[in-house]
């Protein structure tokens, strides 16, 4: 079986097999022996895939095949998602047939429940961009589970929230929870309008950005959606990654007691909070630090200069 069936080109497979056989670390030697003038470019492609490292050491065959299979599955999943979006056209055509007129490319929705229903049923198949003031919003358990499944299956999701909202501990914990699951969060202090962009083809915005209870516009007009995507990208570049935020006063106190006390009970008493709340703060800190144990959390906190 050829590795080309797993996504490698003919030249990439030749180079990978050559490196496996010879363990050569000199590109010039490899280029001469293979008679492949563009070998350096092929090597860069293999490095980008992760099949070869910077020292020209190839992945072992089992690991390489596993990697290529996973990459192929991811590409296939994205392609299936795009093909699945073709059914949106079916729904649009059916709606035109039912109404006897073209479906509106910009539609005003007054009912908040209807807005939420549309958002939850149309939520992105391969990408979402979300700009909102608060990190935590009303959502059913089923909606949250569905969102988590989508992220696990490769959905690219970015969420922009207001810095001021994260002064509330529950908002910050919620943002970090989803950030850890793959819904990448950034924060910014300057004001911005709420928007949700689904698969770069559909957008939801407030009719009046200054009024939280104003009607919502559902926009399918390609030019407007493209302009909103560009606006979101500009905001995203200026925003700060959630992992780079400094510790809050509460987090700093919890981290200090974590390093000074052997028992949670004594640490919670010093901070004058319940044991349950103290442990919730510790768990949130460990998630933020990407630590599996408290010892690892302390080490990583020291690396960041937090201790």
CSV table of C-alpha atoms in Angstrom, one decimal:
chain,number,residue,atom,x,y,z
A,1,UNK,CA,0.0,0.0,0.0
A,2,UNK,CA,1.3,3.4,-0.9
A,3,UNK,CA,1.5,6.3,1.5
A,4,UNK,CA,0.0,8.4,-1.2
A,5,UNK,CA,-3.4,7.0,-0.3
A,6,UNK,CA,-2.9,8.6,3.1
A,7,UNK,CA,-2.1,12.0,1.6
A,8,UNK,CA,1.6,12.1,0.8
A,9,UNK,CA,2.8,13.0,-2.6
A,10,UNK,CA,5.0,10.7,-4.6
A,11,UNK,CA,8.1,12.8,-3.9
A,12,UNK,CA,7.2,13.0,-0.1
A,13,UNK,CA,6.9,9.3,0.1
A,14,UNK,CA,10.2,8.7,-1.7
A,15,UNK,CA,12.0,11.0,0.7
A,16,UNK,CA,10.4,9.6,3.8
A,17,UNK,CA,11.2,6.0,2.8
A,18,UNK,CA,14.8,7.1,1.9
A,19,UNK,CA,15.3,8.6,5.4
A,20,UNK,CA,14.0,5.5,7.0
A,21,UNK,CA,16.5,3.3,5.1
A,22,UNK,CA,19.6,5.5,5.4
A,23,UNK,CA,19.1,7.7,8.5
A,24,UNK,CA,20.9,10.4,6.4
A,25,UNK,CA,21.0,13.8,8.1
A,26,UNK,CA,22.6,15.7,5.2
A,27,UNK,CA,20.1,17.2,2.7
A,28,UNK,CA,22.7,17.6,0.0
A,29,UNK,CA,23.6,13.9,0.2
A,30,UNK,CA,19.9,12.9,0.1
A,31,UNK,CA,19.3,15.3,-2.9
A,32,UNK,CA,22.2,13.8,-4.8
A,33,UNK,CA,21.3,10.1,-4.1
A,34,UNK,CA,17.6,10.6,-4.9
A,35,UNK,CA,18.2,12.8,-7.9
A,36,UNK,CA,15.5,15.2,-6.6
A,37,UNK,CA,16.4,18.9,-7.1
A,38,UNK,CA,13.5,20.1,-5.0
A,39,UNK,CA,14.3,17.9,-2.0
A,40,UNK,CA,14.6,20.8,0.5
A,41,UNK,CA,11.1,21.9,-0.3
A,42,UNK,CA,9.8,18.4,0.1
A,43,UNK,CA,11.6,18.2,3.5
A,44,UNK,CA,9.9,21.4,4.6
A,45,UNK,CA,6.5,19.8,3.6
A,46,UNK,CA,7.3,16.7,5.6
A,47,UNK,CA,8.3,18.7,8.6
A,48,UNK,CA,5.1,20.7,8.4
A,49,UNK,CA,3.2,17.5,8.5
A,50,UNK,CA,5.2,16.2,11.4
A,51,UNK,CA,6.5,13.2,9.6
A,52,UNK,CA,10.1,14.4,9.8
A,53,UNK,CA,11.7,16.5,12.5
A,54,UNK,CA,14.2,19.4,12.1
A,55,UNK,CA,17.1,17.0,12.3
A,56,UNK,CA,15.8,14.9,9.4
A,57,UNK,CA,14.8,12.1,11.7
A,58,UNK,CA,11.7,10.4,10.4
A,59,UNK,CA,8.9,9.2,12.6
A,60,UNK,CA,8.8,5.4,13.1
A,61,UNK,CA,6.5,3.8,10.5
A,62,UNK,CA,3.7,3.0,13.0
A,63,UNK,CA,3.7,6.6,14.3
A,64,UNK,CA,3.9,8.1,10.8
A,65,UNK,CA,1.0,6.0,9.5
A,66,UNK,CA,-1.1,6.8,12.6
A,67,UNK,CA,-0.4,10.5,12.1
A,68,UNK,CA,-1.3,10.4,8.4
A,69,UNK,CA,-4.5,8.5,9.1
A,70,UNK,CA,-5.6,11.1,11.7
A,71,UNK,CA,-4.7,14.0,9.3
A,72,UNK,CA,-6.7,12.3,6.5
A,73,UNK,CA,-9.7,11.7,8.8
A,74,UNK,CA,-9.6,15.4,9.9
A,75,UNK,CA,-9.5,16.5,6.2
A,76,UNK,CA,-12.3,14.1,5.3
A,77,UNK,CA,-14.4,15.4,8.3
A,78,UNK,CA,-14.0,19.0,7.2
A,79,UNK,CA,-15.0,18.1,3.6
A,80,UNK,CA,-18.0,16.2,4.8
A,81,UNK,CA,-19.0,19.2,6.9
A,82,UNK,CA,-18.8,21.4,3.8
A,83,UNK,CA,-20.9,18.9,1.8
A,84,UNK,CA,-23.4,18.7,4.6
A,85,UNK,CA,-23.8,22.5,4.4
A,86,UNK,CA,-25.3,21.9,0.9
A,87,UNK,CA,-28.5,20.9,2.7
A,88,UNK,CA,-28.8,24.6,3.8
A,89,UNK,CA,-29.4,25.3,0.1
A,90,UNK,CA,-32.1,22.7,0.1
A,91,UNK,CA,-33.8,24.4,3.0
A,92,UNK,CA,-33.5,27.8,1.4
A,93,UNK,CA,-35.0,26.5,-1.9
A,94,UNK,CA,-37.8,24.8,0.0
A,95,UNK,CA,-38.5,28.1,1.8
A,96,UNK,CA,-38.6,30.0,-1.4
A,97,UNK,CA,-41.0,27.5,-2.9
A,98,UNK,CA,-43.2,27.7,0.2
A,99,UNK,CA,-43.2,31.5,0.3
A,100,UNK,CA,-43.3,32.1,-3.5
A,101,UNK,CA,-40.6,34.7,-3.2
A,102,UNK,CA,-36.8,34.9,-2.6
A,103,UNK,CA,-35.6,34.2,0.9
A,104,UNK,CA,-34.4,37.4,2.5
A,105,UNK,CA,-30.6,37.8,2.8
A,106,UNK,CA,-31.1,40.1,5.8
A,107,UNK,CA,-33.9,39.2,8.1
A,108,UNK,CA,-35.0,41.0,11.3
A,109,UNK,CA,-36.0,38.7,14.1
A,110,UNK,CA,-37.9,40.1,17.1
A,111,UNK,CA,-38.5,37.1,19.2
A,112,UNK,CA,-35.5,36.3,21.4
A,113,UNK,CA,-36.5,32.6,21.8
A,114,UNK,CA,-36.6,32.3,18.0
A,115,UNK,CA,-33.1,33.9,17.8
A,116,UNK,CA,-31.7,31.3,20.3
A,117,UNK,CA,-33.4,28.5,18.4
A,118,UNK,CA,-31.9,29.5,15.1
A,119,UNK,CA,-28.4,30.0,16.6
A,120,UNK,CA,-28.5,26.5,18.3
A,121,UNK,CA,-29.8,24.8,15.2
A,122,UNK,CA,-27.4,26.5,12.8
A,123,UNK,CA,-24.3,26.5,15.0
A,124,UNK,CA,-21.2,26.1,12.9
A,125,UNK,CA,-20.1,22.8,11.3
A,126,UNK,CA,-16.5,23.8,10.9
A,127,UNK,CA,-16.0,27.3,12.2
A,128,UNK,CA,-17.6,29.9,14.5
A,129,UNK,CA,-16.6,33.4,15.5
A,130,UNK,CA,-18.3,34.9,18.5
A,131,UNK,CA,-18.0,38.4,20.0
A,132,UNK,CA,-20.0,38.9,23.1
A,133,UNK,CA,-19.9,41.0,26.3
A,134,UNK,CA,-20.4,38.1,28.8
A,135,UNK,CA,-18.6,34.8,28.5
A,136,UNK,CA,-21.5,32.8,30.1
A,137,UNK,CA,-24.9,33.0,28.4
A,138,UNK,CA,-28.1,31.0,28.7
A,139,UNK,CA,-27.8,27.6,27.0
A,140,UNK,CA,-29.3,24.2,27.6
A,141,UNK,CA,-27.3,21.2,28.8
A,142,UNK,CA,-28.0,19.5,25.5
A,143,UNK,CA,-26.7,22.5,23.6
A,144,UNK,CA,-23.5,22.5,25.7
A,145,UNK,CA,-23.0,18.8,25.1
A,146,UNK,CA,-23.5,19.3,21.4
A,147,UNK,CA,-21.0,22.1,21.4
A,148,UNK,CA,-18.4,20.0,23.2
A,149,UNK,CA,-18.9,17.2,20.7
A,150,UNK,CA,-18.3,19.6,17.8
A,151,UNK,CA,-15.1,20.9,19.4
A,152,UNK,CA,-13.9,17.3,19.9
A,153,UNK,CA,-14.7,16.6,16.2
A,154,UNK,CA,-12.6,19.5,14.9
A,155,UNK,CA,-14.8,22.6,15.0
A,156,UNK,CA,-12.7,25.7,15.0
A,157,UNK,CA,-14.3,28.2,17.5
A,158,UNK,CA,-13.0,31.6,18.6
A,159,UNK,CA,-14.8,33.7,21.2
A,160,UNK,CA,-14.1,37.3,22.1
A,161,UNK,CA,-15.4,38.7,25.4
A,162,UNK,CA,-15.2,41.9,27.4
A,163,UNK,CA,-12.4,42.2,30.0
A,164,UNK,CA,-14.8,43.8,32.4
A,165,UNK,CA,-17.1,40.8,32.4
A,166,UNK,CA,-14.3,38.6,33.6
A,167,UNK,CA,-14.2,40.5,36.9
A,168,UNK,CA,-17.0,38.1,37.9
A,169,UNK,CA,-15.5,34.8,39.0
A,170,UNK,CA,-18.2,32.7,37.5
A,171,UNK,CA,-17.7,34.4,34.1
A,172,UNK,CA,-14.0,33.9,34.2
A,173,UNK,CA,-14.3,30.2,35.3
A,174,UNK,CA,-16.8,29.6,32.5
A,175,UNK,CA,-14.6,31.2,29.9
A,176,UNK,CA,-11.6,29.2,31.0
A,177,UNK,CA,-13.7,26.0,31.0
A,178,UNK,CA,-14.5,26.4,27.3
A,179,UNK,CA,-11.1,27.7,26.5
A,180,UNK,CA,-9.6,24.5,27.8
A,181,UNK,CA,-12.1,22.5,25.7
A,182,UNK,CA,-10.9,24.2,22.5
A,183,UNK,CA,-13.2,27.2,22.2
A,184,UNK,CA,-10.3,29.7,22.1
A,185,UNK,CA,-11.1,32.8,24.1
A,186,UNK,CA,-9.6,36.3,24.0
A,187,UNK,CA,-10.5,39.4,25.9
A,188,UNK,CA,-10.4,43.1,25.1
A,189,UNK,CA,-11.1,46.2,27.1
A,190,UNK,CA,-12.3,48.4,24.2
A,191,UNK,CA,-16.0,48.3,23.3
A,192,UNK,CA,-17.2,46.1,20.4
A,193,UNK,CA,-20.5,45.1,19.0
A,194,UNK,CA,-22.0,41.6,19.6
A,195,UNK,CA,-21.8,39.3,16.6
A,196,UNK,CA,-21.9,35.6,15.8
A,197,UNK,CA,-20.5,34.3,12.5
A,198,UNK,CA,-21.3,30.8,11.4
A,199,UNK,CA,-19.0,29.1,8.9
A,200,UNK,CA,-18.3,32.5,7.3
A,201,UNK,CA,-21.7,32.3,5.5
A,202,UNK,CA,-24.2,33.5,8.1
A,203,UNK,CA,-24.1,36.2,10.8
A,204,UNK,CA,-26.2,37.3,13.7
A,205,UNK,CA,-25.9,40.9,15.0
A,206,UNK,CA,-27.9,43.3,17.1
A,207,UNK,CA,-30.1,45.8,15.2
A,208,UNK,CA,-29.0,48.4,17.8
A,209,UNK,CA,-25.7,47.5,19.4
A,210,UNK,CA,-26.3,49.9,22.3
A,211,UNK,CA,-29.5,48.1,23.4
A,212,UNK,CA,-29.1,44.5,24.6
A,213,UNK,CA,-32.8,43.8,24.1
A,214,UNK,CA,-33.0,45.1,20.6
A,215,UNK,CA,-34.0,42.9,17.7
A,216,UNK,CA,-31.5,40.7,16.0
A,217,UNK,CA,-30.5,40.6,12.3
A,218,UNK,CA,-29.8,37.3,10.6
A,219,UNK,CA,-27.5,38.1,7.7
A,220,UNK,CA,-26.8,35.8,4.8
A,221,UNK,CA,-25.7,38.4,2.3
A,222,UNK,CA,-22.1,37.3,1.3
A,223,UNK,CA,-20.6,40.8,1.1
A,224,UNK,CA,-21.9,41.9,4.5
A,225,UNK,CA,-20.8,38.6,6.1
A,226,UNK,CA,-17.3,39.0,4.6
A,227,UNK,CA,-17.1,42.5,6.1
A,228,UNK,CA,-18.1,41.2,9.5
A,229,UNK,CA,-15.5,38.4,9.3
A,230,UNK,CA,-12.9,41.1,8.5
A,231,UNK,CA,-14.1,43.2,11.5
A,232,UNK,CA,-13.9,40.2,13.8
A,233,UNK,CA,-10.3,39.3,12.6
A,234,UNK,CA,-9.2,42.9,13.4
A,235,UNK,CA,-10.7,42.7,16.9
A,236,UNK,CA,-9.1,39.3,17.4
A,237,UNK,CA,-5.6,40.5,16.6
A,238,UNK,CA,-5.9,43.4,19.1
A,239,UNK,CA,-7.3,41.1,21.9
A,240,UNK,CA,-5.4,39.3,24.6
A,241,UNK,CA,-5.3,35.5,24.9
A,242,UNK,CA,-7.1,34.3,28.0
A,243,UNK,CA,-4.0,32.4,29.2
A,244,UNK,CA,-2.0,35.6,29.3
A,245,UNK,CA,-4.2,37.4,31.7
A,246,UNK,CA,-2.7,38.2,35.1
A,247,UNK,CA,-4.0,36.4,38.2
A,248,UNK,CA,-7.0,38.0,39.9
A,249,UNK,CA,-6.6,38.9,43.6
A,250,UNK,CA,-8.6,35.7,44.6
A,251,UNK,CA,-6.5,33.5,42.3
A,252,UNK,CA,-3.3,34.9,43.8
A,253,UNK,CA,-4.5,34.3,47.3
A,254,UNK,CA,-5.6,30.7,46.5
A,255,UNK,CA,-2.2,30.0,44.8
A,256,UNK,CA,-0.3,31.3,47.8
A,257,UNK,CA,-2.3,29.2,50.3
A,258,UNK,CA,-1.9,26.2,48.1
A,259,UNK,CA,1.8,26.5,48.4
A,260,UNK,CA,1.8,27.2,52.2
A,261,UNK,CA,-0.8,24.8,53.5
A,262,UNK,CA,-0.8,21.0,53.5
A,263,UNK,CA,-4.5,20.7,54.0
A,264,UNK,CA,-7.4,22.3,52.1
A,265,UNK,CA,-9.4,22.9,55.3
A,266,UNK,CA,-6.8,25.2,56.8
A,267,UNK,CA,-6.3,27.1,53.5
A,268,UNK,CA,-10.0,27.6,53.1
A,269,UNK,CA,-10.2,28.9,56.7
A,270,UNK,CA,-7.5,31.4,56.1
A,271,UNK,CA,-9.3,32.8,53.0
A,272,UNK,CA,-12.6,32.7,54.9
A,273,UNK,CA,-14.3,30.7,52.1
A,274,UNK,CA,-16.0,27.3,52.1
A,275,UNK,CA,-13.9,24.2,51.5
A,276,UNK,CA,-16.0,23.4,48.3
A,277,UNK,CA,-15.4,26.9,46.9
A,278,UNK,CA,-11.6,26.7,47.7
A,279,UNK,CA,-11.4,23.4,45.9
A,280,UNK,CA,-13.3,24.8,42.9
A,281,UNK,CA,-10.7,27.7,42.8
A,282,UNK,CA,-7.9,25.2,42.9
A,283,UNK,CA,-9.4,23.1,40.1
A,284,UNK,CA,-9.8,26.3,38.0
A,285,UNK,CA,-6.2,27.2,38.5
A,286,UNK,CA,-5.0,23.8,37.6
A,287,UNK,CA,-7.1,24.0,34.4
A,288,UNK,CA,-5.6,27.4,33.6
A,289,UNK,CA,-2.1,26.1,34.1
A,290,UNK,CA,-2.7,22.9,32.2
A,291,UNK,CA,-1.6,20.9,35.3
A,292,UNK,CA,-2.6,17.4,36.1
A,293,UNK,CA,-1.5,17.6,39.8
A,294,UNK,CA,-1.1,20.3,42.4
A,295,UNK,CA,2.6,19.8,42.4
A,296,UNK,CA,2.7,20.4,38.7
A,297,UNK,CA,0.5,23.5,39.1
A,298,UNK,CA,3.0,24.9,41.6
A,299,UNK,CA,5.9,24.3,39.3
A,300,UNK,CA,4.1,26.0,36.4
A,301,UNK,CA,3.0,28.9,38.5
A,302,UNK,CA,6.7,29.5,39.5
A,303,UNK,CA,7.7,29.3,35.8
A,304,UNK,CA,5.2,32.1,35.1
A,305,UNK,CA,6.4,34.2,38.0
A,306,UNK,CA,3.1,33.8,39.9
A,307,UNK,CA,4.8,32.4,43.0
